[in-house]
PDB file of C-alpha atoms in Angstrom:
ATOM      1  CA  UNK A 533       0.000   0.000   0.000  1.00 49.00           C
ATOM      2  CA  UNK A 534       2.853   2.390   0.844  1.00 52.00           C
ATOM      3  CA  UNK A 535       4.370   1.862  -2.612  1.00 57.00           C
ATOM      4  CA  UNK A 536       1.059   2.771  -4.234  1.00 45.00           C
ATOM      5  CA  UNK A 537       0.995   6.126  -2.409  1.00 46.00           C
ATOM      6  CA  UNK A 538       4.595   6.821  -3.441  1.00 42.00           C
ATOM      7  CA  UNK A 539       3.798   6.127  -7.105  1.00 43.00           C
ATOM      8  CA  UNK A 540       0.695   8.351  -6.956  1.00 45.00           C
ATOM      9  CA  UNK A 541       2.726  11.164  -5.333  1.00 44.00           C
ATOM     10  CA  UNK A 542       5.483  11.010  -7.963  1.00 45.00           C
ATOM     11  CA  UNK A 543       2.915  10.948 -10.764  1.00 46.00           C
ATOM     12  CA  UNK A 544       1.176  14.056  -9.346  1.00 45.00           C
ATOM     13  CA  UNK A 545       4.523  15.888  -9.233  1.00 40.00           C
ATOM     14  CA  UNK A 546       5.149  15.068 -12.878  1.00 42.00           C
ATOM     15  CA  UNK A 547       1.715  16.367 -13.840  1.00 41.00           C
ATOM     16  CA  UNK A 548       2.307  19.580 -11.867  1.00 42.00           C
ATOM     17  CA  UNK A 549       5.675  20.121 -13.557  1.00 44.00           C
ATOM     18  CA  UNK A 550       4.206  19.449 -17.009  1.00 42.00           C
ATOM     19  CA  UNK A 551       1.383  21.937 -16.457  1.00 41.00           C
ATOM     20  CA  UNK A 552       3.872  24.505 -15.183  1.00 43.00           C
ATOM     21  CA  UNK A 553       5.886  24.202 -18.422  1.00 59.00           C
ATOM     22  CA  UNK A 554       2.834  24.675 -20.679  1.00 86.00           C
ATOM     23  CA  UNK A 555       3.166  27.408 -23.323  1.00 91.00           C
ATOM     24  CA  UNK A 556       0.078  28.922 -24.912  1.00 92.00           C
ATOM     25  CA  UNK A 557       0.149  31.316 -27.897  1.00 93.00           C
ATOM     26  CA  UNK A 558      -2.889  33.234 -29.154  1.00 92.00           C
ATOM     27  CA  UNK A 559      -3.453  36.001 -31.705  1.00 92.00           C
ATOM     28  CA  UNK A 560      -6.569  38.057 -32.408  1.00 93.00           C
ATOM     29  CA  UNK A 561      -8.001  41.373 -33.585  1.00 94.00           C
ATOM     30  CA  UNK A 562     -10.008  43.533 -31.210  1.00 93.00           C
ATOM     31  CA  UNK A 563     -12.912  43.267 -33.673  1.00 91.00           C
ATOM     32  CA  UNK A 564     -13.761  40.912 -36.518  1.00 89.00           C
ATOM     33  CA  UNK A 565     -15.200  43.484 -38.923  1.00 93.00           C
ATOM     34  CA  UNK A 566     -14.050  46.955 -40.017  1.00 92.00           C
ATOM     35  CA  UNK A 567     -14.531  49.412 -42.862  1.00 93.00           C
ATOM     36  CA  UNK A 568     -11.743  50.434 -45.248  1.00 92.00           C
ATOM     37  CA  UNK A 569      -9.270  52.749 -43.499  1.00 89.00           C
ATOM     38  CA  UNK A 570     -10.390  51.916 -39.942  1.00 92.00           C
ATOM     39  CA  UNK A 571      -7.610  51.348 -37.419  1.00 92.00           C
ATOM     40  CA  UNK A 572      -7.713  48.261 -35.164  1.00 93.00           C
ATOM     41  CA  UNK A 573      -5.367  46.434 -32.841  1.00 94.00           C
ATOM     42  CA  UNK A 574      -3.852  43.031 -33.543  1.00 94.00           C
ATOM     43  CA  UNK A 575      -2.638  41.351 -30.338  1.00 94.00           C
ATOM     44  CA  UNK A 576      -0.276  38.417 -29.829  1.00 92.00           C
ATOM     45  CA  UNK A 577      -0.335  36.851 -26.325  1.00 91.00           C
ATOM     46  CA  UNK A 578       2.141  34.263 -25.039  1.00 91.00           C
ATOM     47  CA  UNK A 579       1.549  32.547 -21.669  1.00 91.00           C
ATOM     48  CA  UNK A 580       4.683  30.762 -20.460  1.00 90.00           C
ATOM     49  CA  UNK A 581       6.545  29.741 -17.326  1.00 90.00           C
ATOM     50  CA  UNK A 582       8.522  32.653 -15.885  1.00 82.00           C
ATOM     51  CA  UNK A 583      11.928  31.028 -16.283  1.00 81.00           C
ATOM     52  CA  UNK A 584      11.459  29.804 -19.862  1.00 85.00           C
ATOM     53  CA  UNK A 585      13.436  31.552 -22.631  1.00 85.00           C
ATOM     54  CA  UNK A 586      11.294  32.038 -25.763  1.00 87.00           C
ATOM     55  CA  UNK A 587      11.809  34.016 -28.967  1.00 86.00           C
ATOM     56  CA  UNK A 588       8.699  35.746 -30.343  1.00 88.00           C
ATOM     57  CA  UNK A 589       9.204  36.981 -33.938  1.00 89.00           C
ATOM     58  CA  UNK A 590       7.844  40.474 -34.705  1.00 90.00           C
ATOM     59  CA  UNK A 591       6.082  41.787 -37.820  1.00 90.00           C
ATOM     60  CA  UNK A 592       7.703  44.648 -39.760  1.00 89.00           C
ATOM     61  CA  UNK A 593       5.509  46.533 -42.275  1.00 90.00           C
ATOM     62  CA  UNK A 594       2.534  44.226 -42.849  1.00 91.00           C
ATOM     63  CA  UNK A 595       0.773  41.264 -41.262  1.00 90.00           C
ATOM     64  CA  UNK A 596      -0.010  40.009 -44.784  1.00 89.00           C
ATOM     65  CA  UNK A 597       0.108  41.774 -48.133  1.00 90.00           C
ATOM     66  CA  UNK A 598      -3.023  43.929 -47.629  1.00 88.00           C
ATOM     67  CA  UNK A 599      -3.002  44.411 -43.847  1.00 92.00           C
ATOM     68  CA  UNK A 600      -0.619  47.308 -43.127  1.00 92.00           C
ATOM     69  CA  UNK A 601       1.056  47.994 -39.776  1.00 93.00           C
ATOM     70  CA  UNK A 602       0.773  51.632 -38.657  1.00 91.00           C
ATOM     71  CA  UNK A 603       2.713  51.281 -35.397  1.00 91.00           C
ATOM     72  CA  UNK A 604       4.018  48.718 -32.957  1.00 85.00           C
ATOM     73  CA  UNK A 605       4.642  46.349 -31.542  1.00 91.00           C
ATOM     74  CA  UNK A 606       3.983  47.678 -28.044  1.00 91.00           C
ATOM     75  CA  UNK A 607       5.221  44.975 -25.663  1.00 91.00           C
ATOM     76  CA  UNK A 608       3.916  44.402 -22.129  1.00 91.00           C
ATOM     77  CA  UNK A 609       4.413  41.552 -19.655  1.00 87.00           C
ATOM     78  CA  UNK A 610       2.870  40.482 -16.338  1.00 88.00           C
ATOM     79  CA  UNK A 611       3.336  37.513 -14.012  1.00 86.00           C
ATOM     80  CA  UNK A 612       0.450  35.977 -12.075  1.00 82.00           C
ATOM     81  CA  UNK A 613       0.567  34.289  -8.673  1.00 75.00           C
ATOM     82  CA  UNK A 614       0.986  30.856 -10.272  1.00 78.00           C
ATOM     83  CA  UNK A 615       4.312  31.885 -11.787  1.00 79.00           C
ATOM     84  CA  UNK A 616       2.943  32.137 -15.345  1.00 88.00           C
ATOM     85  CA  UNK A 617       4.420  35.001 -17.375  1.00 88.00           C
ATOM     86  CA  UNK A 618       2.095  36.658 -19.915  1.00 90.00           C
ATOM     87  CA  UNK A 619       3.793  38.568 -22.760  1.00 90.00           C
ATOM     88  CA  UNK A 620       1.553  40.740 -24.920  1.00 93.00           C
ATOM     89  CA  UNK A 621       2.522  42.447 -28.202  1.00 91.00           C
ATOM     90  CA  UNK A 622       0.074  44.910 -29.775  1.00 94.00           C
ATOM     91  CA  UNK A 623       0.126  46.273 -33.344  1.00 94.00           C
ATOM     92  CA  UNK A 624      -1.996  49.108 -34.737  1.00 94.00           C
ATOM     93  CA  UNK A 625      -3.078  48.015 -38.241  1.00 93.00           C
ATOM     94  CA  UNK A 626      -5.403  49.047 -41.070  1.00 94.00           C
ATOM     95  CA  UNK A 627      -6.428  47.966 -44.579  1.00 91.00           C
ATOM     96  CA  UNK A 628      -7.454  49.815 -47.727  1.00 91.00           C
ATOM     97  CA  UNK A 629      -8.682  46.787 -49.678  1.00 90.00           C
ATOM     98  CA  UNK A 630     -12.013  45.132 -48.949  1.00 90.00           C
ATOM     99  CA  UNK A 631     -12.235  41.401 -48.382  1.00 91.00           C
ATOM    100  CA  UNK A 632     -11.958  38.680 -45.757  1.00 94.00           C
ATOM    101  CA  UNK A 633      -8.375  38.053 -44.676  1.00 94.00           C
ATOM    102  CA  UNK A 634      -6.806  35.143 -42.819  1.00 92.00           C
ATOM    103  CA  UNK A 635      -3.714  35.848 -40.737  1.00 92.00           C
ATOM    104  CA  UNK A 636      -1.415  32.794 -40.439  1.00 94.00           C
ATOM    105  CA  UNK A 637      -0.604  31.457 -36.970  1.00 95.00           C
ATOM    106  CA  UNK A 638       2.172  33.193 -35.055  1.00 92.00           C
ATOM    107  CA  UNK A 639       4.575  31.250 -32.891  1.00 92.00           C
ATOM    108  CA  UNK A 640       6.942  31.404 -29.940  1.00 91.00           C
ATOM    109  CA  UNK A 641      10.220  29.578 -30.409  1.00 91.00           C
ATOM    110  CA  UNK A 642      12.259  27.680 -27.820  1.00 88.00           C
ATOM    111  CA  UNK A 643      15.880  26.804 -28.534  1.00 87.00           C
ATOM    112  CA  UNK A 644      17.626  24.191 -26.410  1.00 82.00           C
ATOM    113  CA  UNK A 645      20.237  21.457 -26.622  1.00 83.00           C
ATOM    114  CA  UNK A 646      17.485  19.052 -27.677  1.00 83.00           C
ATOM    115  CA  UNK A 647      16.674  21.192 -30.730  1.00 85.00           C
ATOM    116  CA  UNK A 648      14.096  23.777 -31.811  1.00 88.00           C
ATOM    117  CA  UNK A 649      10.499  23.760 -30.587  1.00 89.00           C
ATOM    118  CA  UNK A 650       7.704  26.086 -31.676  1.00 89.00           C
ATOM    119  CA  UNK A 651       4.350  26.836 -30.069  1.00 93.00           C
ATOM    120  CA  UNK A 652       1.720  28.097 -32.565  1.00 93.00           C
ATOM    121  CA  UNK A 653      -1.445  30.152 -32.213  1.00 90.00           C
ATOM    122  CA  UNK A 654      -4.664  29.691 -34.178  1.00 93.00           C
ATOM    123  CA  UNK A 655      -5.526  31.639 -37.347  1.00 94.00           C
ATOM    124  CA  UNK A 656      -6.907  35.176 -36.940  1.00 92.00           C
ATOM    125  CA  UNK A 657      -9.607  36.533 -39.264  1.00 94.00           C
ATOM    126  CA  UNK A 658     -10.676  40.051 -40.220  1.00 93.00           C
ATOM    127  CA  UNK A 659     -13.461  41.201 -42.565  1.00 94.00           C
ATOM    128  CA  UNK A 660     -12.762  44.551 -44.317  1.00 93.00           C
ATOM    129  CA  UNK A 661     -15.827  46.158 -45.875  1.00 93.00           C
ATOM    130  CA  UNK A 662     -16.438  49.070 -48.205  1.00 89.00           C
ATOM    131  CA  UNK A 663     -18.541  52.007 -47.048  1.00 82.00           C
ATOM    132  CA  UNK A 664     -21.855  51.763 -48.880  1.00 76.00           C
ATOM    133  CA  UNK A 665     -23.724  54.997 -49.577  1.00 66.00           C
ATOM    134  CA  UNK A 666     -27.260  54.833 -48.208  1.00 59.00           C
ATOM    135  CA  UNK A 667     -30.012  55.354 -50.837  1.00 61.00           C
ATOM    136  CA  UNK A 668     -32.062  58.489 -50.608  1.00 58.00           C
ATOM    137  CA  UNK A 669     -35.269  58.272 -48.585  1.00 58.00           C
ATOM    138  CA  UNK A 670     -37.922  58.659 -51.271  1.00 57.00           C
ATOM    139  CA  UNK A 671     -40.758  58.631 -48.722  1.00 64.00           C
ATOM    140  CA  UNK A 672     -39.662  61.817 -46.968  1.00 60.00           C
ATOM    141  CA  UNK A 673     -41.325  65.043 -48.045  1.00 65.00           C
ATOM    142  CA  UNK A 674     -38.976  67.592 -49.628  1.00 67.00           C
ATOM    143  CA  UNK A 675     -39.328  71.222 -48.556  1.00 64.00           C
ATOM    144  CA  UNK A 676     -37.934  74.341 -50.193  1.00 69.00           C
ATOM    145  CA  UNK A 677     -34.819  75.853 -48.668  1.00 75.00           C
ATOM    146  CA  UNK A 678     -35.689  79.013 -46.766  1.00 70.00           C
ATOM    147  CA  UNK A 679     -33.135  81.788 -47.104  1.00 69.00           C
ATOM    148  CA  UNK A 680     -31.807  83.229 -43.838  1.00 71.00           C
ATOM    149  CA  UNK A 681     -33.432  86.456 -42.675  1.00 63.00           C
ATOM    150  CA  UNK A 682     -31.179  89.501 -42.637  1.00 69.00           C
ATOM    151  CA  UNK A 683     -31.777  92.554 -40.501  1.00 70.00           C
ATOM    152  CA  UNK A 684     -31.505  95.928 -42.308  1.00 74.00           C
ATOM    153  CA  UNK A 685     -28.127  97.650 -42.103  1.00 73.00           C
ATOM    154  CA  UNK A 686     -27.795 100.749 -39.951  1.00 82.00           C
ATOM    155  CA  UNK A 687     -25.883 103.904 -41.033  1.00 80.00           C
ATOM    156  CA  UNK A 688     -23.191 103.086 -38.482  1.00 79.00           C
ATOM    157  CA  UNK A 689     -22.623  99.705 -40.159  1.00 80.00           C
ATOM    158  CA  UNK A 690     -22.549 101.210 -43.675  1.00 80.00           C
ATOM    159  CA  UNK A 691     -20.118 104.052 -42.903  1.00 84.00           C
ATOM    160  CA  UNK A 692     -16.921 101.917 -42.627  1.00 88.00           C
ATOM    161  CA  UNK A 693     -17.679 100.234 -45.950  1.00 86.00           C
ATOM    162  CA  UNK A 694     -18.286 103.600 -47.638  1.00 90.00           C
ATOM    163  CA  UNK A 695     -14.957 104.931 -46.347  1.00 87.00           C
ATOM    164  CA  UNK A 696     -13.144 101.788 -47.547  1.00 92.00           C
ATOM    165  CA  UNK A 697     -14.716 102.139 -51.024  1.00 92.00           C
ATOM    166  CA  UNK A 698     -13.712 105.811 -51.275  1.00 90.00           C
ATOM    167  CA  UNK A 699     -10.158 105.039 -50.143  1.00 90.00           C
ATOM    168  CA  UNK A 700      -9.876 102.190 -52.662  1.00 92.00           C
ATOM    169  CA  UNK A 701     -11.116 104.462 -55.465  1.00 91.00           C
ATOM    170  CA  UNK A 702      -8.506 107.097 -54.586  1.00 90.00           C
ATOM    171  CA  UNK A 703      -5.715 104.525 -54.519  1.00 93.00           C
ATOM    172  CA  UNK A 704      -6.796 103.080 -57.884  1.00 94.00           C
ATOM    173  CA  UNK A 705      -6.936 106.582 -59.394  1.00 91.00           C
ATOM    174  CA  UNK A 706      -3.364 107.416 -58.382  1.00 89.00           C
ATOM    175  CA  UNK A 707      -2.101 103.986 -59.453  1.00 90.00           C
ATOM    176  CA  UNK A 708      -3.608 104.470 -62.923  1.00 90.00           C
ATOM    177  CA  UNK A 709      -1.957 107.883 -63.235  1.00 88.00           C
ATOM    178  CA  UNK A 710       1.384 106.476 -62.087  1.00 88.00           C
ATOM    179  CA  UNK A 711       1.229 103.616 -64.594  1.00 89.00           C
ATOM    180  CA  UNK A 712       0.405 105.992 -67.443  1.00 85.00           C
ATOM    181  CA  UNK A 713       3.307 108.250 -66.472  1.00 83.00           C
ATOM    182  CA  UNK A 714       5.734 105.333 -66.351  1.00 83.00           C
ATOM    183  CA  UNK A 715       4.597 104.119 -69.758  1.00 80.00           C
ATOM    184  CA  UNK A 716       5.383 107.510 -71.266  1.00 75.00           C
ATOM    185  CA  UNK A 717       8.981 107.276 -70.044  1.00 70.00           C
ATOM    186  CA  UNK A 718       9.540 103.731 -71.263  1.00 65.00           C
ATOM    187  CA  UNK A 719      11.797 103.261 -74.257  1.00 55.00           C
ATOM    188  CA  UNK A 720       9.482 100.751 -75.804  1.00 53.00           C
ATOM    189  CA  UNK A 721      11.949  97.858 -75.564  1.00 54.00           C
ATOM    190  CA  UNK A 722      10.953  94.853 -73.501  1.00 54.00           C
ATOM    191  CA  UNK A 723      13.527  93.183 -71.291  1.00 55.00           C
ATOM    192  CA  UNK A 724      13.944  89.600 -72.430  1.00 62.00           C
ATOM    193  CA  UNK A 725      14.905  87.231 -69.638  1.00 71.00           C
ATOM    194  CA  UNK A 726      16.990  84.391 -71.013  1.00 81.00           C
ATOM    195  CA  UNK A 727      16.476  81.238 -68.946  1.00 84.00           C
ATOM    196  CA  UNK A 728      19.459  79.264 -67.751  1.00 89.00           C
ATOM    197  CA  UNK A 729      20.531  76.365 -69.970  1.00 93.00           C
ATOM    198  CA  UNK A 730      19.181  72.944 -69.057  1.00 91.00           C
ATOM    199  CA  UNK A 731      22.537  71.648 -67.816  1.00 94.00           C
ATOM    200  CA  UNK A 732      23.088  74.710 -65.593  1.00 94.00           C
ATOM    201  CA  UNK A 733      19.729  74.108 -63.906  1.00 94.00           C
ATOM    202  CA  UNK A 734      20.510  70.403 -63.496  1.00 93.00           C
ATOM    203  CA  UNK A 735      23.992  71.020 -62.053  1.00 95.00           C
ATOM    204  CA  UNK A 736      22.568  73.565 -59.607  1.00 96.00           C
ATOM    205  CA  UNK A 737      19.877  71.129 -58.468  1.00 95.00           C
ATOM    206  CA  UNK A 738      22.424  68.318 -58.114  1.00 94.00           C
ATOM    207  CA  UNK A 739      24.636  70.540 -55.962  1.00 95.00           C
ATOM    208  CA  UNK A 740      21.656  71.381 -53.756  1.00 96.00           C
ATOM    209  CA  UNK A 741      20.847  67.672 -53.470  1.00 93.00           C
ATOM    210  CA  UNK A 742      24.389  66.919 -52.334  1.00 95.00           C
ATOM    211  CA  UNK A 743      24.218  69.673 -49.700  1.00 95.00           C
ATOM    212  CA  UNK A 744      20.924  68.287 -48.321  1.00 93.00           C
ATOM    213  CA  UNK A 745      22.711  65.012 -47.388  1.00 93.00           C
ATOM    214  CA  UNK A 746      19.466  63.029 -47.584  1.00 92.00           C
ATOM    215  CA  UNK A 747      20.890  59.526 -47.789  1.00 93.00           C
ATOM    216  CA  UNK A 748      23.368  60.300 -45.008  1.00 94.00           C
ATOM    217  CA  UNK A 749      20.334  61.111 -42.806  1.00 93.00           C
ATOM    218  CA  UNK A 750      18.673  57.798 -43.695  1.00 91.00           C
ATOM    219  CA  UNK A 751      16.188  59.357 -46.144  1.00 93.00           C
ATOM    220  CA  UNK A 752      17.180  56.971 -48.931  1.00 92.00           C
ATOM    221  CA  UNK A 753      13.872  56.930 -50.811  1.00 93.00           C
ATOM    222  CA  UNK A 754      13.604  60.742 -50.787  1.00 95.00           C
ATOM    223  CA  UNK A 755      17.194  60.980 -52.079  1.00 93.00           C
ATOM    224  CA  UNK A 756      16.490  58.810 -55.128  1.00 93.00           C
ATOM    225  CA  UNK A 757      13.166  60.538 -55.765  1.00 94.00           C
ATOM    226  CA  UNK A 758      14.939  63.920 -55.944  1.00 95.00           C
ATOM    227  CA  UNK A 759      17.767  62.487 -58.064  1.00 94.00           C
ATOM    228  CA  UNK A 760      15.385  61.089 -60.699  1.00 94.00           C
ATOM    229  CA  UNK A 761      13.252  64.262 -60.664  1.00 95.00           C
ATOM    230  CA  UNK A 762      16.353  66.310 -61.516  1.00 95.00           C
ATOM    231  CA  UNK A 763      17.224  63.987 -64.415  1.00 93.00           C
ATOM    232  CA  UNK A 764      13.641  63.914 -65.717  1.00 94.00           C
ATOM    233  CA  UNK A 765      13.403  67.720 -65.556  1.00 95.00           C
ATOM    234  CA  UNK A 766      16.723  67.913 -67.437  1.00 94.00           C
ATOM    235  CA  UNK A 767      15.366  65.590 -70.155  1.00 93.00           C
ATOM    236  CA  UNK A 768      12.360  67.880 -70.494  1.00 93.00           C
ATOM    237  CA  UNK A 769      14.444  71.078 -70.704  1.00 93.00           C
ATOM    238  CA  UNK A 770      17.163  69.599 -72.936  1.00 92.00           C
ATOM    239  CA  UNK A 771      15.389  67.114 -75.222  1.00 92.00           C
ATOM    240  CA  UNK A 772      11.691  68.077 -74.789  1.00 91.00           C
ATOM    241  CA  UNK A 773      11.016  64.624 -73.304  1.00 91.00           C
ATOM    242  CA  UNK A 774       8.233  65.200 -70.781  1.00 92.00           C
ATOM    243  CA  UNK A 775       8.957  62.274 -68.480  1.00 86.00           C
ATOM    244  CA  UNK A 776       7.908  63.449 -65.002  1.00 86.00           C
ATOM    245  CA  UNK A 777       4.735  61.349 -65.256  1.00 88.00           C
ATOM    246  CA  UNK A 778       6.249  58.475 -67.261  1.00 90.00           C
ATOM    247  CA  UNK A 779       7.725  55.182 -66.097  1.00 93.00           C
ATOM    248  CA  UNK A 780      11.402  54.453 -66.618  1.00 91.00           C
ATOM    249  CA  UNK A 781      10.708  52.286 -69.666  1.00 92.00           C
ATOM    250  CA  UNK A 782       8.426  54.936 -71.208  1.00 93.00           C
ATOM    251  CA  UNK A 783      11.015  57.642 -70.519  1.00 91.00           C
ATOM    252  CA  UNK A 784      13.821  55.741 -72.246  1.00 92.00           C
ATOM    253  CA  UNK A 785      11.577  54.922 -75.196  1.00 93.00           C
ATOM    254  CA  UNK A 786      10.578  58.591 -75.574  1.00 92.00           C
ATOM    255  CA  UNK A 787      14.234  59.636 -75.404  1.00 91.00           C
ATOM    256  CA  UNK A 788      15.173  57.223 -78.198  1.00 91.00           C
ATOM    257  CA  UNK A 789      12.207  58.464 -80.255  1.00 92.00           C
ATOM    258  CA  UNK A 790      13.575  62.009 -79.935  1.00 90.00           C
ATOM    259  CA  UNK A 791      16.742  60.909 -81.754  1.00 90.00           C
ATOM    260  CA  UNK A 792      18.950  59.918 -78.820  1.00 91.00           C
ATOM    261  CA  UNK A 793      21.308  57.024 -79.585  1.00 90.00           C
ATOM    262  CA  UNK A 794      21.493  53.870 -77.467  1.00 89.00           C
ATOM    263  CA  UNK A 795      25.146  54.321 -76.605  1.00 92.00           C
ATOM    264  CA  UNK A 796      27.151  54.104 -73.380  1.00 93.00           C
ATOM    265  CA  UNK A 797      25.816  57.385 -71.986  1.00 94.00           C
ATOM    266  CA  UNK A 798      22.267  56.126 -72.671  1.00 93.00           C
ATOM    267  CA  UNK A 799      23.074  53.071 -70.542  1.00 94.00           C
ATOM    268  CA  UNK A 800      24.318  55.377 -67.756  1.00 93.00           C
ATOM    269  CA  UNK A 801      20.907  57.084 -67.617  1.00 93.00           C
ATOM    270  CA  UNK A 802      19.119  53.722 -67.777  1.00 92.00           C
ATOM    271  CA  UNK A 803      21.240  52.412 -64.884  1.00 94.00           C
ATOM    272  CA  UNK A 804      20.445  55.420 -62.669  1.00 92.00           C
ATOM    273  CA  UNK A 805      16.682  55.333 -63.328  1.00 93.00           C
ATOM    274  CA  UNK A 806      16.465  51.546 -62.895  1.00 93.00           C
ATOM    275  CA  UNK A 807      18.496  51.638 -59.682  1.00 91.00           C
ATOM    276  CA  UNK A 808      16.245  54.376 -58.295  1.00 91.00           C
ATOM    277  CA  UNK A 809      13.170  52.252 -59.119  1.00 91.00           C
ATOM    278  CA  UNK A 810      14.647  49.368 -57.113  1.00 92.00           C
ATOM    279  CA  UNK A 811      14.996  51.648 -54.087  1.00 89.00           C
ATOM    280  CA  UNK A 812      11.614  53.382 -54.397  1.00 88.00           C
ATOM    281  CA  UNK A 813       9.426  50.410 -55.288  1.00 89.00           C
ATOM    282  CA  UNK A 814      11.307  47.211 -54.385  1.00 84.00           C
ATOM    283  CA  UNK A 815      12.609  48.544 -51.027  1.00 86.00           C
ATOM    284  CA  UNK A 816      16.213  47.859 -52.045  1.00 89.00           C
ATOM    285  CA  UNK A 817      18.702  49.282 -49.527  1.00 90.00           C
ATOM    286  CA  UNK A 818      21.846  50.385 -51.406  1.00 91.00           C
ATOM    287  CA  UNK A 819      25.317  50.735 -49.946  1.00 92.00           C
ATOM    288  CA  UNK A 820      26.742  54.257 -49.355  1.00 92.00           C
ATOM    289  CA  UNK A 821      29.151  53.728 -52.248  1.00 92.00           C
ATOM    290  CA  UNK A 822      26.203  52.999 -54.554  1.00 92.00           C
ATOM    291  CA  UNK A 823      24.498  56.244 -53.503  1.00 91.00           C
ATOM    292  CA  UNK A 824      27.623  58.199 -54.476  1.00 94.00           C
ATOM    293  CA  UNK A 825      28.006  56.236 -57.722  1.00 95.00           C
ATOM    294  CA  UNK A 826      24.447  56.940 -58.869  1.00 92.00           C
ATOM    295  CA  UNK A 827      24.979  60.638 -58.097  1.00 95.00           C
ATOM    296  CA  UNK A 828      28.189  60.718 -60.130  1.00 96.00           C
ATOM    297  CA  UNK A 829      26.500  58.865 -63.009  1.00 94.00           C
ATOM    298  CA  UNK A 830      23.691  61.448 -63.036  1.00 93.00           C
ATOM    299  CA  UNK A 831      26.275  64.251 -63.113  1.00 96.00           C
ATOM    300  CA  UNK A 832      28.219  62.537 -65.922  1.00 94.00           C
ATOM    301  CA  UNK A 833      25.061  62.079 -67.988  1.00 95.00           C
ATOM    302  CA  UNK A 834      24.198  65.788 -67.786  1.00 94.00           C
ATOM    303  CA  UNK A 835      27.797  66.762 -68.514  1.00 93.00           C
ATOM    304  CA  UNK A 836      28.043  64.454 -71.540  1.00 93.00           C
ATOM    305  CA  UNK A 837      24.723  65.532 -73.084  1.00 92.00           C
ATOM    306  CA  UNK A 838      24.687  69.247 -72.293  1.00 91.00           C
ATOM    307  CA  UNK A 839      24.157  71.683 -75.144  1.00 84.00           C
ATOM    308  CA  UNK A 840      27.319  73.393 -76.391  1.00 78.00           C
ATOM    309  CA  UNK A 841      27.041  77.117 -75.740  1.00 61.00           C
ATOM    310  CA  UNK A 842      27.036  79.418 -78.765  1.00 42.00           C
ATOM    311  CA  UNK A 843      30.203  81.269 -77.779  1.00 40.00           C
ATOM    312  CA  UNK A 844      32.161  78.055 -77.347  1.00 48.00           C
ATOM    313  CA  UNK A 845      30.944  76.775 -80.707  1.00 44.00           C
ATOM    314  CA  UNK A 846      31.922  80.010 -82.436  1.00 40.00           C
ATOM    315  CA  UNK A 847      35.416  79.921 -80.894  1.00 47.00           C
ATOM    316  CA  UNK A 848      35.860  76.362 -82.120  1.00 48.00           C
ATOM    317  CA  UNK A 849      34.867  77.371 -85.672  1.00 39.00           C
ATOM    318  CA  UNK A 850      37.256  80.326 -85.651  1.00 43.00           C
ATOM    319  CA  UNK A 851      40.112  78.130 -84.479  1.00 50.00           C
ATOM    320  CA  UNK A 852      39.513  75.605 -87.261  1.00 48.00           C
ATOM    321  CA  UNK A 853      39.280  78.259 -90.018  1.00 44.00           C
ATOM    322  CA  UNK A 854      42.237  80.271 -88.721  1.00 49.00           C
ATOM    323  CA  UNK A 855      40.180  83.421 -88.160  1.00 43.00           C
ATOM    324  CA  UNK A 856      41.229  85.685 -85.332  1.00 39.00           C
ATOM    325  CA  UNK A 857      44.923  84.642 -85.573  1.00 37.00           C
ATOM    326  CA  UNK A 858      47.439  87.444 -85.013  1.00 32.00           C
TER     327      UNK A 858
END
């Protein structure tokens, strides 16, 4: 009989230890149905023994392709009297595409000498709906809109407006006289403002971009957006290729259609625009040396394709013909 009690006691201890080592993972939204653009919380909860070392992976930008993370995770933990540690991670999320979405199970991971063990949650579901416009109530009676009633103006209220009108008339009168007098003294020649050449504008913008130090501050996407805008504006000013609203492929095709040859300098432009697309749309993170290289390539492209100034062209012609020699 004594042995039976000993066996029962040992078995109860094993059950207690097993229950104490239980790990439970759950994930859920704070509501199961939202409208497009609504913000909700997605919570991951892990219940575990206090002394157990677990790794809980965290989401970065999205839960899945159409569920975006706005902020988080916000991590909190609490231990109850039974020695169970509860770890909670909250994300603020939203969606701009309607539909019913299934979030895959999340897990907590335990690494030990025996190997890798994972504890999974269940699936989480969210229904994103469009906002439907309610039909007009055809049963309601429609009344005419009544204009607001205005009290008659008093002389004290009219006087400031009369003074303002008189003052404005006087100012307009003297302005008209001044303009007529200035026109009489004009020589009749209009001042023609010659805009800067396309390459001068591009070089100035590139210098400003370098001084802003965007990629050094971590603003990589903004840096490549500005770099490609400068090149596209240069193509518009230099070759009349209006590419600010075109894709890279459409821009290169339009440039070739304008008479530009597919030579080495063409490939330099293609390399810069394609590399910028990788950063802006494919979330590619370039090395610092690549940032400098793309900048130098943009500069070289403008330098190689800039329009030769008239004075420089004339000097070259005079040198070849021997004119101007002493």
